mmCIF file of C-alpha atoms in Angstrom:
data_model
loop_
_atom_site.group_PDB
_atom_site.id
_atom_site.type_symbol
_atom_site.label_atom_id
_atom_site.label_comp_id
_atom_site.label_asym_id
_atom_site.label_seq_id
_atom_site.Cartn_x
_atom_site.Cartn_y
_atom_site.Cartn_z
ATOM 1 C CA MET J 13 0.000 0.000 0.000
ATOM 2 C CA ASP J 14 1.260 3.466 -0.858
ATOM 3 C CA ASN J 15 2.279 5.551 2.181
ATOM 4 C CA LYS J 16 0.368 8.556 0.845
ATOM 5 C CA ASN J 17 -2.914 6.616 1.112
ATOM 6 C CA GLU J 18 -2.319 5.344 4.640
ATOM 7 C CA PHE J 19 -4.159 7.208 7.369
ATOM 8 C CA SER J 20 -2.203 8.819 10.178
ATOM 9 C CA TYR J 21 -3.810 10.646 13.066
ATOM 10 C CA TRP J 22 -0.573 12.546 13.645
ATOM 11 C CA LYS J 23 0.999 15.067 11.267
ATOM 12 C CA LYS J 24 4.457 13.958 12.411
ATOM 13 C CA ALA J 25 5.339 10.638 14.006
ATOM 14 C CA TRP J 26 6.769 12.300 17.128
ATOM 15 C CA HIS J 27 3.572 14.293 17.865
ATOM 16 C CA LYS J 28 1.983 11.341 19.619
ATOM 17 C CA TRP J 29 4.865 11.199 22.085
ATOM 18 C CA ILE J 30 4.452 14.883 22.962
ATOM 19 C CA VAL J 31 0.757 14.287 23.661
ATOM 20 C CA PHE J 32 1.577 11.183 25.721
ATOM 21 C CA ALA J 33 4.238 13.054 27.712
ATOM 22 C CA ALA J 34 1.794 15.897 28.381
ATOM 23 C CA GLY J 35 -0.625 13.372 29.879
ATOM 24 C CA ILE J 36 1.965 11.473 31.894
ATOM 25 C CA ILE J 37 3.492 14.636 33.363
ATOM 26 C CA GLN J 38 0.133 15.428 34.954
ATOM 27 C CA ILE J 39 0.437 12.412 37.265
ATOM 28 C CA PRO J 40 3.451 13.686 39.287
ATOM 29 C CA LEU J 41 1.860 17.135 39.336
ATOM 30 C CA LEU J 42 -1.302 15.611 40.810
ATOM 31 C CA LEU J 43 0.731 13.703 43.407
ATOM 32 C CA ARG J 44 2.588 16.920 44.288
ATOM 33 C CA ASN J 45 -0.713 18.750 44.804
ATOM 34 C CA ILE J 46 -1.968 15.969 47.070
ATOM 35 C CA ALA J 47 1.291 15.958 49.073
ATOM 36 C CA ASN J 48 1.182 19.752 49.473
ATOM 37 C CA TYR J 49 -2.431 19.510 50.600
ATOM 38 C CA ASN J 50 -1.548 16.948 53.279
ATOM 39 C CA ILE J 51 1.399 19.032 54.524
ATOM 40 C CA VAL J 52 -0.672 22.211 54.789
ATOM 41 C CA ILE J 53 -3.589 20.446 56.504
ATOM 42 C CA GLU J 54 -1.263 18.862 59.079
ATOM 43 C CA ALA J 55 0.574 22.146 59.711
ATOM 44 C CA ASP J 56 -2.676 23.901 60.657
ATOM 45 C CA ILE J 57 -1.362 27.311 59.567
ATOM 46 C CA PHE J 58 -4.515 28.787 58.020
ATOM 47 C CA THR J 59 -7.539 30.408 59.569
ATOM 48 C CA PRO J 60 -10.780 28.516 58.898
ATOM 49 C CA GLU J 61 -11.743 30.940 56.094
ATOM 50 C CA LYS J 62 -8.350 30.713 54.391
ATOM 51 C CA LEU J 63 -8.294 26.946 54.876
ATOM 52 C CA SER J 64 -11.611 26.513 53.068
ATOM 53 C CA GLU J 65 -10.313 28.710 50.219
ATOM 54 C CA TYR J 66 -7.095 26.670 50.073
ATOM 55 C CA ILE J 67 -9.064 23.412 49.988
ATOM 56 C CA LEU J 68 -11.183 24.681 47.079
ATOM 57 C CA ASN J 69 -8.064 25.766 45.188
ATOM 58 C CA GLN J 70 -6.362 22.408 45.724
ATOM 59 C CA ARG J 71 -9.472 20.525 44.605
ATOM 60 C CA PHE J 72 -9.576 22.655 41.484
ATOM 61 C CA ASN J 73 -5.859 22.014 40.826
ATOM 62 C CA CYS J 74 -6.335 18.264 41.269
ATOM 63 C CA LEU J 75 -9.391 18.267 39.000
ATOM 64 C CA THR J 76 -7.429 20.160 36.348
ATOM 65 C CA ASN J 77 -4.516 17.681 36.542
ATOM 66 C CA ILE J 78 -6.880 14.720 36.254
ATOM 67 C CA LEU J 79 -8.789 16.294 33.363
ATOM 68 C CA CYS J 80 -5.581 17.082 31.441
ATOM 69 C CA ALA J 81 -4.157 13.604 32.040
ATOM 70 C CA VAL J 82 -7.347 11.899 30.857
ATOM 71 C CA VAL J 83 -7.672 14.080 27.750
ATOM 72 C CA PHE J 84 -4.026 13.808 26.662
ATOM 73 C CA ILE J 85 -3.673 10.085 27.348
ATOM 74 C CA GLY J 86 -7.091 9.504 25.771
ATOM 75 C CA LEU J 87 -6.030 11.370 22.629
ATOM 76 C CA PHE J 88 -2.831 9.334 22.535
ATOM 77 C CA ILE J 89 -4.862 6.108 22.655
ATOM 78 C CA VAL J 90 -7.362 7.357 20.062
ATOM 79 C CA GLY J 91 -4.523 8.399 17.773
ATOM 80 C CA CYS J 92 -2.732 5.080 18.104
ATOM 81 C CA LEU J 93 -5.867 2.999 17.506
ATOM 82 C CA ALA J 94 -7.373 5.069 14.668
ATOM 83 C CA ARG J 95 -7.047 3.322 11.317
ATOM 84 C CA ASP J 96 -9.079 5.819 9.275
ATOM 85 C CA LYS J 97 -10.706 9.222 9.631
ATOM 86 C CA LYS J 98 -14.054 7.701 10.593
ATOM 87 C CA SER J 99 -12.671 5.657 13.483
ATOM 88 C CA ALA J 100 -10.629 8.671 14.634
ATOM 89 C CA ARG J 101 -13.765 10.833 14.816
ATOM 90 C CA LEU J 102 -15.666 8.093 16.633
ATOM 91 C CA GLY J 103 -12.840 7.711 19.172
ATOM 92 C CA GLU J 104 -12.677 11.465 19.708
ATOM 93 C CA GLY J 105 -16.441 11.567 20.188
ATOM 94 C CA ILE J 106 -16.408 8.760 22.728
ATOM 95 C CA LEU J 107 -13.512 10.382 24.597
ATOM 96 C CA ALA J 108 -15.250 13.774 24.618
ATOM 97 C CA LEU J 109 -18.511 12.137 25.745
ATOM 98 C CA ALA J 110 -16.763 10.339 28.613
ATOM 99 C CA VAL J 111 -14.953 13.508 29.726
ATOM 100 C CA ALA J 112 -18.092 15.633 29.465
ATOM 101 C CA ALA J 113 -20.214 13.122 31.369
ATOM 102 C CA ALA J 114 -17.608 12.642 34.113
ATOM 103 C CA LEU J 115 -17.040 16.372 34.477
ATOM 104 C CA THR J 116 -20.771 17.089 34.566
ATOM 105 C CA VAL J 117 -21.398 14.438 37.209
ATOM 106 C CA GLY J 118 -18.352 15.568 39.202
ATOM 107 C CA ILE J 119 -19.501 19.178 39.206
ATOM 108 C CA ILE J 120 -23.035 18.245 40.189
ATOM 109 C CA LEU J 121 -21.839 15.969 43.024
ATOM 110 C CA SER J 122 -19.317 18.453 44.415
ATOM 111 C CA TRP J 123 -20.874 21.807 43.656
ATOM 112 C CA ASN J 124 -18.592 23.565 46.155
ATOM 113 C CA VAL J 125 -15.537 22.919 43.941
ATOM 114 C CA ILE J 126 -16.773 25.508 41.476
ATOM 115 C CA HIS J 127 -14.900 28.826 41.544
ATOM 116 C CA GLY J 128 -17.002 30.682 39.039
ATOM 117 C CA ILE J 129 -20.190 29.195 37.657
ATOM 118 C CA TRP J 130 -19.838 30.840 34.244
ATOM 119 C CA GLY J 131 -16.375 29.425 33.708
ATOM 120 C CA TRP J 132 -17.677 25.920 34.321
ATOM 121 C CA VAL J 133 -20.780 26.490 32.222
ATOM 122 C CA THR J 134 -18.537 27.665 29.378
ATOM 123 C CA LEU J 135 -16.206 24.676 29.773
ATOM 124 C CA LEU J 136 -19.069 22.178 29.832
ATOM 125 C CA THR J 137 -20.725 23.863 26.842
ATOM 126 C CA VAL J 138 -17.528 23.633 24.813
ATOM 127 C CA ILE J 139 -17.023 19.979 25.754
ATOM 128 C CA TRP J 140 -20.635 19.009 24.986
ATOM 129 C CA PHE J 141 -20.496 20.833 21.649
ATOM 130 C CA SER J 142 -17.286 18.971 20.827
ATOM 131 C CA VAL J 143 -19.111 15.708 21.580
ATOM 132 C CA VAL J 144 -21.890 16.636 19.167
ATOM 133 C CA TYR J 145 -19.419 17.846 16.531
ATOM 134 C CA SER J 146 -17.348 14.651 16.723
ATOM 135 C CA PHE J 147 -20.378 12.436 16.297
ATOM 136 C CA VAL J 148 -21.768 14.570 13.450
ATOM 137 C CA GLN J 149 -18.403 14.281 11.673
ATOM 138 C CA PHE J 150 -18.389 10.525 12.282
ATOM 139 C CA PHE J 151 -21.858 10.044 10.768
ATOM 140 C CA ARG J 152 -21.039 12.321 7.805
ATOM 141 C CA GLU J 153 -17.907 10.305 7.091
ATOM 142 C CA ARG J 154 -19.878 7.081 7.383
ATOM 143 C CA ALA J 155 -22.545 8.367 4.994
ATOM 144 C CA ARG J 156 -19.844 9.531 2.573
ATOM 145 C CA GLN J 157 -18.223 6.095 2.617
ATOM 146 C CA GLN J 158 -21.553 4.350 2.080
ATOM 147 C CA ALA J 159 -22.337 6.669 -0.839
ATOM 148 C CA CYS J 160 -19.051 5.706 -2.498
ATOM 149 C CA VAL J 161 -19.812 1.987 -2.245
#
């Protein structure tokens, strides 16, 4: 098979490793945030008001690390498993759906984590629209392939 006709999710072969590294680097950052949280809680150096603000900030930092790790590692997996444009769009849609659903449930269950409601509403709106867009692209590609057959 000619290399020009083969599908590649990545523009360059090394791009997937940058995405993978971006996901993996979030894990030590998450562990560092958890360790810092435990040290500060044990030290008992904050007033109750400042402590509650610190706890919210650390929860937000941990949530951000987890979200970035899941998205980057998920994209790495999607990119490695995609064999054509249709399967790539389906994988992206499933990943976006899983992230959007988990984030929505997480926000609903721990409403006090939210710093600013409009920031979260914007984030969730963008993620849910990306879910819809990915699935629309998948079904268009599928219809296009069926029309060619």
